Amino acid sequence: MRVLLTGVTGYIGKRLLPVLLEQGHEVTCCVRDKNRFDTSKILDHVQVIEVDFLEKESLKNIPPEIDIAYFLIHSMATQSGDFLQMEAQCATNFKNFIENTNAQQVIYLSGIINSDHLSKHLDSRRNVESILASGRVPITTLRAGIIVGSGSASFEIIRDLVEKLPIMITPKWLQTKCQPIAIRNVIEFMIGVIAKPHTFNKSYDIGGPNILSYKEMLLQYAAERKLRRQIYIIPLMTPRLSSYWLYFVTSTSYNLAKNLVDSMKVEVICKPNNLADELGIKLINYRTSIQLAFQKIESNTIVSSWKDAQTSKILSGGITSLLEVPSYGCFKDIRKAPLQNSEASMTKIWSIGGNSGWYYGNWLWKIRGFMDQLVGGVGMRRGRKNKSDLTAGDALDFWRVLIADRKTKRLLLYAEMKLPGEAWLEFKIENNILIQTATFRPLGIAGRIYWYAVWPFHGFIFKGMINRIAKT
């Protein structure tokens, strides 16, 4: 079948694409920026087109020969606007366009709705569902709560909390009940409903076999990891304090933490249905879903991460406009070093950041990350998805990967930290010489003051880094 896949650079979309291809479907992938979507490992039967669903004119790039369309556009983590308005506009533009194609079905992943008084996040999901359902093309809506899998926002927050804190003082929303579902089951449902007429114009709650409180989820994670943890719930933590608590302890952004806290005050338990039995899906329990997630983590085969999909104001225009490193009006720190072993140095470059660190002065990198976090930046908490591989669009500590080309031996990073200007960091190997370039384009006087303030630290940090990379 001919499938239109939106949100393909997101957590779910990246997981869904290879399964669709394995089943022989022809997939058209909609991306806002082709340079942020790595197609090097994609086989035949894939077409990649640039579409911004906030811009109606760009939808003309979508071919009308479509059988199935997935709507997986979510903006909860965005820092560049009101996500309710953005999601509604995207859904409206999508609905209006899809009516003029040959599409037989729209499949939408929403959130479980158990109350009339919803969080902003769940209210937006319900609104999008209504917009899509008002169109001519039949819609199948799958409503999920907490999704458990390597790289999912919920799982990574649970992982951060339990791994870092032996004793937790927590807000009362930890007593809220939910019904977590393994990412494998989510993908099975999303594939299983394709071209099933009995699912048209219907919505289904999908969840695993366990109904747990968030506290129970944390404690079961701790038991699975053989960790002793104590959790004390106090009623005095406001939503704002709870959001800051998540922001400073876990790798989440403040915007996402705030929206998650609002959602966690509402129970998300599935209304009974027979969809799993009809599709022959065996539901995975919570403890097993944790085990499956760690199989991916330990084998270094995480397919997607919510951190890579996160949208910031800095990247709202895509990464294409950032690929050309400026020279006019910029400060540059350029260093060169002969290599003892080019391949060994390439391996170091492609493994930089995350648990590998930055090879020199790591404590200073951490301080800089903490300072960024204090002013609402991403800090150093995101790490990296894969220990030894990088692709364009990946998050890397407080950097974003713009170019990761092993053939030309070039890695280009762009800073997502809060700065009075813009910063690039580039590693390039030419004729067995490593060229390391830090570029800073200041914004006014504040930017120039910033550069000269950190310049003494650059002197030994960048020198030490290139020397460590160059040595085998």
Short mmCIF file of C-alpha atoms in Angstrom, two decimals:
data_model
loop_
_atom_site.label_atom_id
_atom_site.label_comp_id
_atom_site.label_asym_id
_atom_site.label_seq_id
_atom_site.Cartn_x
_atom_site.Cartn_y
_atom_site.Cartn_z
CA MET A 1 0.00 0.00 0.00
CA ARG A 2 1.00 3.63 -0.50
CA VAL A 3 1.44 5.18 2.95
CA LEU A 4 1.87 8.83 3.89
CA LEU A 5 3.89 9.14 7.09
CA THR A 6 3.98 12.47 8.92
CA GLY A 7 6.11 13.10 12.01
CA VAL A 8 8.74 10.70 10.69
CA THR A 9 11.56 12.43 12.59
CA GLY A 10 9.66 11.98 15.86
CA TYR A 11 9.89 9.19 18.40
CA ILE A 12 6.98 7.13 17.03
CA GLY A 13 7.54 7.91 13.36
CA LYS A 14 11.13 6.66 13.39
CA ARG A 15 9.97 3.37 14.94
CA LEU A 16 7.06 2.96 12.56
CA LEU A 17 8.93 3.57 9.29
CA PRO A 18 11.14 0.43 9.24
CA VAL A 19 8.16 -1.78 10.12
CA LEU A 20 6.11 -0.32 7.27
CA LEU A 21 9.00 -0.99 4.90
CA GLU A 22 9.43 -4.56 6.17
CA GLN A 23 5.79 -5.21 5.31
CA GLY A 24 6.34 -4.00 1.75
CA HIS A 25 4.51 -0.68 1.86
CA GLU A 26 5.58 2.27 -0.30
CA VAL A 27 6.12 5.16 2.11
CA THR A 28 6.10 8.90 1.48
CA CYS A 29 7.81 10.63 4.41
CA CYS A 30 6.88 14.22 5.21
CA VAL A 31 9.67 16.25 6.83
CA ARG A 32 10.10 19.96 7.40
CA ASP A 33 13.83 19.73 6.67
CA LYS A 34 15.41 16.99 4.55
CA ASN A 35 18.81 17.71 6.06
CA ARG A 36 17.50 16.62 9.45
CA PHE A 37 16.33 13.25 8.14
CA ASP A 38 19.02 10.64 7.51
CA THR A 39 18.10 8.56 4.45
CA SER A 40 21.44 6.75 4.11
CA LYS A 41 20.11 3.54 5.68
CA ILE A 42 16.69 3.57 4.02
CA LEU A 43 16.08 1.07 1.25
CA ASP A 44 13.77 1.35 -1.75
CA HIS A 45 10.06 2.24 -1.67
CA VAL A 46 10.66 5.52 0.22
CA GLN A 47 10.02 9.05 -1.02
CA VAL A 48 11.03 12.00 1.16
CA ILE A 49 9.31 15.35 0.66
CA GLU A 50 9.55 18.65 2.51
CA VAL A 51 6.24 19.73 4.05
CA ASP A 52 5.44 22.17 6.83
CA PHE A 53 1.86 21.53 7.92
CA LEU A 54 1.64 25.06 9.30
CA GLU A 55 2.09 26.31 5.72
CA LYS A 56 -0.80 25.23 3.47
CA GLU A 57 1.11 25.87 0.25
CA SER A 58 3.80 23.33 1.13
CA LEU A 59 1.21 20.51 1.23
CA LYS A 60 1.13 20.64 -2.57
CA ASN A 61 4.33 18.57 -2.46
CA ILE A 62 2.32 15.57 -1.22
CA PRO A 63 1.33 13.15 -4.00
CA PRO A 64 -2.43 12.46 -4.28
CA GLU A 65 -1.88 8.71 -4.77
CA ILE A 66 -2.20 7.73 -1.12
CA ASP A 67 -3.96 4.74 0.45
CA ILE A 68 -3.21 5.26 4.15
CA ALA A 69 -2.11 8.41 6.02
CA TYR A 70 -0.57 8.59 9.50
CA PHE A 71 -0.97 11.85 11.41
CA LEU A 72 1.80 11.89 14.03
CA ILE A 73 2.41 15.60 14.46
CA HIS A 74 2.71 16.64 18.10
CA SER A 75 4.17 19.87 19.49
CA MET A 76 4.04 19.47 23.28
CA ALA A 77 7.78 20.11 23.72
CA THR A 78 7.90 23.15 21.48
CA GLN A 79 9.32 26.42 22.78
CA SER A 80 8.44 28.43 19.68
CA GLY A 81 4.70 29.04 20.14
CA ASP A 82 1.35 27.90 21.56
CA PHE A 83 1.25 24.16 20.86
CA LEU A 84 -2.58 24.00 21.05
CA GLN A 85 -2.91 26.51 18.25
CA MET A 86 -0.07 24.94 16.26
CA GLU A 87 -1.47 21.41 16.51
CA ALA A 88 -4.98 22.60 15.55
CA GLN A 89 -3.63 24.45 12.51
CA CYS A 90 -1.56 21.46 11.39
CA ALA A 91 -4.57 19.14 11.75
CA THR A 92 -6.85 21.50 9.84
CA ASN A 93 -4.42 21.88 6.96
CA PHE A 94 -3.82 18.13 6.88
CA LYS A 95 -7.55 17.32 6.93
CA ASN A 96 -8.37 19.77 4.16
CA PHE A 97 -5.62 18.44 1.93
CA ILE A 98 -6.13 14.71 2.55
CA GLU A 99 -9.76 15.01 1.43
CA ASN A 100 -8.52 15.71 -2.09
CA THR A 101 -6.33 12.58 -2.28
CA ASN A 102 -7.18 8.92 -2.76
CA ALA A 103 -6.63 8.16 0.94
CA GLN A 104 -8.92 5.50 2.39
CA GLN A 105 -7.96 5.92 6.04
CA VAL A 106 -6.24 8.29 8.47
CA ILE A 107 -4.55 6.79 11.53
CA TYR A 108 -3.95 9.12 14.48
CA LEU A 109 -2.12 8.47 17.75
CA SER A 110 -3.82 10.44 20.52
CA GLY A 111 -3.94 10.37 24.33
CA ILE A 112 -6.34 8.56 26.66
CA ILE A 113 -9.23 10.82 27.70
CA ASN A 114 -10.91 9.87 31.00
CA SER A 115 -12.20 13.24 32.16
CA ASP A 116 -13.95 16.38 30.97
CA HIS A 117 -11.32 18.41 32.83
CA LEU A 118 -8.19 17.71 30.82
CA SER A 119 -4.66 19.00 30.83
CA LYS A 120 -3.64 21.36 28.05
CA HIS A 121 -1.79 18.49 26.38
CA LEU A 122 -4.72 16.05 26.41
CA ASP A 123 -7.20 18.76 25.49
CA SER A 124 -5.13 19.47 22.39
CA ARG A 125 -5.10 15.77 21.47
CA ARG A 126 -8.93 15.65 21.76
CA ASN A 127 -9.26 18.79 19.65
CA VAL A 128 -7.01 17.40 16.91
CA GLU A 129 -9.03 14.18 16.91
CA SER A 130 -12.24 16.17 16.40
CA ILE A 131 -10.72 18.14 13.54
CA LEU A 132 -9.52 15.02 11.75
CA ALA A 133 -12.82 13.21 12.35
CA SER A 134 -14.74 16.06 10.71
CA GLY A 135 -13.15 15.27 7.37
CA ARG A 136 -14.33 13.01 4.56
CA VAL A 137 -11.59 10.37 5.02
CA PRO A 138 -12.36 7.77 7.74
CA ILE A 139 -10.15 8.07 10.82
CA THR A 140 -8.92 5.41 13.23
CA THR A 141 -7.74 6.91 16.51
CA LEU A 142 -5.48 5.01 18.90
CA ARG A 143 -5.32 6.58 22.36
CA ALA A 144 -2.27 5.77 24.48
CA GLY A 145 -1.02 6.94 27.87
CA ILE A 146 2.52 6.33 29.11
CA ILE A 147 4.64 4.71 26.38
CA VAL A 148 7.53 2.62 27.71
CA GLY A 149 10.52 2.07 25.46
CA SER A 150 14.15 3.04 25.05
CA GLY A 151 14.26 6.75 24.24
CA SER A 152 10.64 7.56 25.11
CA ALA A 153 10.15 10.70 27.22
CA SER A 154 8.22 8.86 29.94
CA PHE A 155 10.73 6.03 30.22
CA GLU A 156 13.75 8.34 30.26
CA ILE A 157 12.22 10.49 33.00
CA ILE A 158 11.51 7.40 35.13
CA ARG A 159 15.04 6.16 34.43
CA ASP A 160 16.60 9.50 35.43
CA LEU A 161 14.64 9.71 38.67
CA VAL A 162 15.28 6.17 39.85
CA GLU A 163 18.91 5.92 38.77
CA LYS A 164 19.88 9.28 40.29
CA LEU A 165 17.84 9.52 43.50
CA PRO A 166 17.95 6.91 46.29
CA ILE A 167 15.38 8.97 48.22
CA MET A 168 12.64 10.93 46.46
CA ILE A 169 10.43 13.65 47.93
CA THR A 170 7.60 13.75 45.42
CA PRO A 171 4.33 15.56 44.68
CA LYS A 172 0.93 13.98 45.24
CA TRP A 173 0.36 13.31 41.54
CA LEU A 174 2.59 10.24 41.93
CA GLN A 175 -0.51 8.53 43.31
CA THR A 176 -2.36 9.01 40.00
CA LYS A 177 -3.17 5.77 38.15
CA CYS A 178 -2.17 5.10 34.57
CA GLN A 179 -1.93 2.16 32.15
CA PRO A 180 1.51 2.07 30.53
CA ILE A 181 2.04 0.38 27.17
CA ALA A 182 5.23 -0.97 25.57
CA ILE A 183 6.38 0.81 22.42
CA ARG A 184 6.34 -2.56 20.61
CA ASN A 185 2.62 -2.91 21.29
CA VAL A 186 1.99 0.66 20.11
CA ILE A 187 3.66 -0.09 16.77
CA GLU A 188 1.73 -3.37 16.49
CA PHE A 189 -1.57 -1.53 16.95
CA MET A 190 -0.61 1.17 14.45
CA ILE A 191 0.29 -1.43 11.84
CA GLY A 192 -2.59 -3.74 12.71
CA VAL A 193 -5.40 -1.28 11.98
CA ILE A 194 -4.23 -0.54 8.43
CA ALA A 195 -7.14 -0.95 5.98
CA LYS A 196 -9.39 -2.58 8.58
CA PRO A 197 -12.89 -1.20 7.75
CA HIS A 198 -14.32 -2.17 11.13
CA THR A 199 -11.90 0.32 12.77
CA PHE A 200 -12.94 3.26 10.57
CA ASN A 201 -14.35 6.29 12.40
CA LYS A 202 -13.66 4.67 15.75
CA SER A 203 -11.31 5.39 18.63
CA TYR A 204 -9.62 2.80 20.81
CA ASP A 205 -7.76 3.15 24.11
CA ILE A 206 -4.58 1.07 23.98
CA GLY A 207 -2.60 0.10 27.07
CA GLY A 208 -0.68 -2.72 28.64
CA PRO A 209 -2.11 -5.29 31.08
CA ASN A 210 -1.06 -3.37 34.23
CA ILE A 211 -2.79 -0.43 35.91
CA LEU A 212 -0.23 1.29 38.14
CA SER A 213 0.31 4.55 39.97
CA TYR A 214 3.35 6.57 38.97
CA LYS A 215 4.86 5.69 42.34
CA GLU A 216 4.40 1.98 41.60
CA MET A 217 6.03 2.48 38.20
CA LEU A 218 9.09 4.05 39.82
CA LEU A 219 9.35 1.31 42.44
CA GLN A 220 8.91 -1.50 39.91
CA TYR A 221 11.61 0.07 37.75
CA ALA A 222 13.87 0.16 40.82
CA ALA A 223 13.12 -3.51 41.56
CA GLU A 224 13.87 -4.45 37.95
CA ARG A 225 17.21 -2.64 38.20
CA LYS A 226 17.88 -4.10 41.68
CA LEU A 227 17.99 -0.67 43.30
CA ARG A 228 16.72 0.22 46.79
CA ARG A 229 14.62 3.39 46.59
CA GLN A 230 12.44 5.27 49.07
CA ILE A 231 9.62 7.57 47.91
CA TYR A 232 7.89 10.05 50.19
CA ILE A 233 4.85 11.95 48.92
CA ILE A 234 4.12 15.44 50.25
CA PRO A 235 0.98 17.44 49.35
CA LEU A 236 2.71 20.84 49.34
CA MET A 237 4.41 20.62 45.95
CA THR A 238 2.66 22.92 43.49
CA PRO A 239 2.58 22.11 39.75
CA ARG A 240 5.24 24.79 39.21
CA LEU A 241 7.54 23.25 41.85
CA SER A 242 6.88 19.79 40.44
CA SER A 243 7.83 21.02 36.96
CA TYR A 244 11.08 22.53 38.23
CA TRP A 245 11.77 19.31 40.14
CA LEU A 246 11.52 17.28 36.94
CA TYR A 247 13.48 19.89 34.99
CA PHE A 248 16.50 19.90 37.29
CA VAL A 249 16.61 16.16 38.08
CA THR A 250 15.81 14.67 34.68
CA SER A 251 16.81 15.39 31.08
CA THR A 252 13.46 16.92 30.15
CA SER A 253 12.97 20.55 29.14
CA TYR A 254 10.94 22.84 31.38
CA ASN A 255 8.15 23.21 28.80
CA LEU A 256 7.81 19.44 28.47
CA ALA A 257 8.04 18.97 32.26
CA LYS A 258 5.24 21.51 32.79
CA ASN A 259 2.95 19.81 30.27
CA LEU A 260 3.74 16.35 31.63
CA VAL A 261 2.95 17.42 35.21
CA ASP A 262 -0.40 18.82 34.04
CA SER A 263 -1.18 15.52 32.31
CA MET A 264 -0.06 13.38 35.24
CA LYS A 265 -2.76 14.87 37.45
CA VAL A 266 -5.38 13.11 35.29
CA GLU A 267 -5.88 9.33 35.39
CA VAL A 268 -5.20 7.65 32.04
CA ILE A 269 -6.82 4.21 32.19
CA CYS A 270 -8.13 2.42 29.10
CA LYS A 271 -11.81 1.94 28.40
CA PRO A 272 -12.26 -1.79 27.62
CA ASN A 273 -12.21 -2.90 23.98
CA ASN A 274 -11.35 -6.05 22.01
CA LEU A 275 -8.90 -4.52 19.54
CA ALA A 276 -5.86 -6.41 20.85
CA ASP A 277 -7.67 -9.75 20.48
CA GLU A 278 -9.00 -8.83 17.03
CA LEU A 279 -5.49 -8.00 15.83
CA GLY A 280 -3.80 -10.90 17.62
CA ILE A 281 -1.62 -8.63 19.76
CA LYS A 282 -0.15 -10.03 22.97
CA LEU A 283 0.10 -7.18 25.49
CA ILE A 284 3.47 -6.78 27.22
CA ASN A 285 3.48 -6.11 30.96
CA TYR A 286 5.33 -3.16 32.50
CA ARG A 287 8.29 -5.08 33.93
CA THR A 288 8.89 -6.86 30.61
CA SER A 289 8.71 -3.56 28.71
CA ILE A 290 11.52 -2.24 30.94
CA GLN A 291 13.59 -5.33 30.15
CA LEU A 292 13.03 -4.86 26.41
CA ALA A 293 14.02 -1.21 26.66
CA PHE A 294 17.31 -2.10 28.33
CA GLN A 295 18.06 -4.69 25.68
CA LYS A 296 18.08 -1.83 23.18
CA ILE A 297 20.10 0.42 25.48
CA GLU A 298 22.74 -2.18 26.31
CA SER A 299 23.11 -3.30 22.68
CA ASN A 300 23.43 0.37 21.59
CA THR A 301 20.53 -0.01 19.14
CA ILE A 302 18.12 2.73 20.24
CA VAL A 303 16.08 3.56 17.15
CA SER A 304 14.69 6.93 18.23
CA SER A 305 14.71 9.32 21.16
CA TRP A 306 12.31 12.06 22.21
CA LYS A 307 15.36 14.33 22.69
CA ASP A 308 16.15 14.26 18.98
CA ALA A 309 12.58 15.19 18.11
CA GLN A 310 12.36 18.09 20.54
CA THR A 311 11.68 21.44 18.90
CA SER A 312 13.34 24.62 20.14
CA LYS A 313 13.15 28.24 19.02
CA ILE A 314 16.71 27.91 17.78
CA LEU A 315 15.81 25.14 15.35
CA SER A 316 12.32 26.32 14.44
CA GLY A 317 13.54 27.25 10.96
CA GLY A 318 15.19 23.87 10.38
CA ILE A 319 18.89 23.06 10.21
CA THR A 320 19.41 23.82 6.52
CA SER A 321 19.88 27.52 7.20
CA LEU A 322 22.60 26.69 9.73
CA LEU A 323 24.76 24.47 7.53
CA GLU A 324 26.72 27.38 6.08
CA VAL A 325 29.13 28.39 8.85
CA PRO A 326 29.53 32.18 8.70
CA SER A 327 32.83 34.01 8.69
CA TYR A 328 31.94 37.71 8.53
CA GLY A 329 31.61 39.36 11.93
CA CYS A 330 32.56 36.13 13.73
CA PHE A 331 35.14 35.05 16.28
CA LYS A 332 36.94 31.81 15.45
CA ASP A 333 39.21 29.42 17.31
CA ILE A 334 40.98 27.26 14.71
CA ARG A 335 43.36 24.50 15.74
CA LYS A 336 45.17 21.80 13.78
CA ALA A 337 46.92 18.62 14.84
CA PRO A 338 48.65 15.83 12.89
CA LEU A 339 47.03 12.43 13.44
CA GLN A 340 48.78 9.28 14.53
CA ASN A 341 45.86 7.13 13.41
CA SER A 342 43.14 8.75 11.31
CA GLU A 343 40.55 6.00 11.87
CA ALA A 344 41.09 5.96 15.63
CA SER A 345 40.61 9.73 15.75
CA MET A 346 37.46 9.44 13.62
CA THR A 347 36.08 6.94 16.14
CA LYS A 348 36.78 9.40 18.96
CA ILE A 349 35.09 12.25 17.10
CA TRP A 350 31.99 10.15 16.38
CA SER A 351 31.86 9.09 20.06
CA ILE A 352 32.25 12.57 21.56
CA GLY A 353 29.88 13.78 24.26
CA GLY A 354 27.47 11.76 26.35
CA ASN A 355 29.21 9.21 28.54
CA SER A 356 32.46 9.60 26.57
CA GLY A 357 32.69 13.25 27.54
CA TRP A 358 34.63 15.91 25.66
CA TYR A 359 38.06 14.36 26.27
CA TYR A 360 39.45 17.33 28.20
CA GLY A 361 38.17 19.53 31.02
CA ASN A 362 34.91 17.61 31.38
CA TRP A 363 34.18 19.28 34.69
CA LEU A 364 34.22 22.66 32.94
CA TRP A 365 31.83 21.39 30.27
CA LYS A 366 29.51 20.21 33.06
CA ILE A 367 29.68 23.59 34.83
CA ARG A 368 28.84 25.33 31.55
CA GLY A 369 25.92 22.97 31.07
CA PHE A 370 24.64 23.62 34.61
CA MET A 371 24.88 27.38 34.06
CA ASP A 372 22.84 26.97 30.88
CA GLN A 373 20.24 24.94 32.74
CA LEU A 374 19.89 27.64 35.40
CA VAL A 375 18.77 30.13 32.74
CA GLY A 376 16.34 27.65 31.14
CA GLY A 377 18.66 26.07 28.57
CA VAL A 378 19.04 22.41 27.66
CA GLY A 379 22.23 21.90 29.70
CA MET A 380 24.33 18.75 29.36
CA ARG A 381 21.55 16.37 30.40
CA ARG A 382 20.44 15.04 27.04
CA GLY A 383 23.58 13.01 26.33
CA ARG A 384 23.40 11.12 23.04
CA LYS A 385 21.20 8.39 21.60
CA ASN A 386 23.96 6.13 20.28
CA LYS A 387 27.41 5.61 21.78
CA SER A 388 29.33 5.49 18.51
CA ASP A 389 27.13 6.80 15.70
CA LEU A 390 25.77 10.23 14.85
CA THR A 391 23.30 11.42 12.23
CA ALA A 392 22.05 14.86 11.25
CA GLY A 393 19.39 16.09 13.66
CA ASP A 394 20.68 14.14 16.69
CA ALA A 395 20.84 15.87 20.06
CA LEU A 396 24.35 15.78 21.56
CA ASP A 397 24.52 17.26 25.07
CA PHE A 398 23.82 20.97 24.44
CA TRP A 399 24.65 20.68 20.74
CA ARG A 400 22.64 19.63 17.70
CA VAL A 401 24.28 17.61 14.93
CA LEU A 402 24.06 19.43 11.59
CA ILE A 403 26.42 17.30 9.50
CA ALA A 404 27.83 13.86 10.31
CA ASP A 405 29.55 12.65 7.15
CA ARG A 406 32.06 9.83 7.53
CA LYS A 407 32.94 9.92 3.83
CA THR A 408 34.16 13.52 3.98
CA LYS A 409 35.31 13.04 7.59
CA ARG A 410 33.34 16.03 8.85
CA LEU A 411 31.23 16.59 11.95
CA LEU A 412 29.45 19.94 12.36
CA LEU A 413 27.61 20.86 15.58
CA TYR A 414 25.40 23.82 16.45
CA ALA A 415 24.96 25.06 20.02
CA GLU A 416 21.43 24.90 21.49
CA MET A 417 22.47 26.49 24.78
CA LYS A 418 21.27 29.99 25.60
CA LEU A 419 23.86 32.39 24.20
CA PRO A 420 24.14 36.07 23.20
CA GLY A 421 24.88 34.86 19.69
CA GLU A 422 25.31 31.65 17.68
CA ALA A 423 28.01 28.97 17.98
CA TRP A 424 29.28 26.17 15.76
CA LEU A 425 31.87 23.47 16.50
CA GLU A 426 33.41 21.60 13.59
CA PHE A 427 35.77 18.63 13.32
CA LYS A 428 37.29 17.85 9.91
CA ILE A 429 40.10 15.57 8.80
CA GLU A 430 42.10 16.51 5.70
CA ASN A 431 45.37 14.89 4.58
CA ASN A 432 45.74 13.20 7.97
CA ILE A 433 45.39 16.57 9.75
CA LEU A 434 42.59 17.21 12.23
CA ILE A 435 41.12 20.70 11.89
CA GLN A 436 39.01 21.79 14.85
CA THR A 437 37.08 25.06 14.46
CA ALA A 438 34.92 26.86 16.99
CA THR A 439 32.89 29.71 15.46
CA PHE A 440 30.92 32.29 17.40
CA ARG A 441 28.74 34.97 15.80
CA PRO A 442 28.03 37.52 18.56
CA LEU A 443 24.74 39.32 19.01
CA GLY A 444 25.59 42.91 19.89
CA ILE A 445 27.88 44.04 22.67
CA ALA A 446 26.68 41.26 25.02
CA GLY A 447 27.93 38.67 22.55
CA ARG A 448 31.37 40.26 22.30
CA ILE A 449 31.67 40.49 26.08
CA TYR A 450 30.69 36.82 26.34
CA TRP A 451 33.36 35.72 23.85
CA TYR A 452 36.17 37.57 25.61
CA ALA A 453 34.94 36.32 29.01
CA VAL A 454 35.19 32.64 27.96
CA TRP A 455 38.23 33.07 25.70
CA PRO A 456 40.79 32.19 28.44
CA PHE A 457 38.97 28.89 29.06
CA HIS A 458 38.84 28.12 25.34
CA GLY A 459 42.61 28.40 25.28
CA PHE A 460 43.24 25.20 27.20
CA ILE A 461 39.89 23.39 26.71
CA PHE A 462 40.06 23.38 22.91
CA LYS A 463 43.80 22.75 22.91
CA GLY A 464 43.45 19.83 25.28
CA MET A 465 40.50 18.41 23.34
CA ILE A 466 42.20 18.35 19.95
CA ASN A 467 45.37 16.84 21.42
CA ARG A 468 43.42 14.03 23.09
CA ILE A 469 41.52 13.29 19.88
CA ALA A 470 44.70 13.30 17.79
CA LYS A 471 46.54 10.84 20.03
CA THR A 472 45.84 7.11 19.77
#
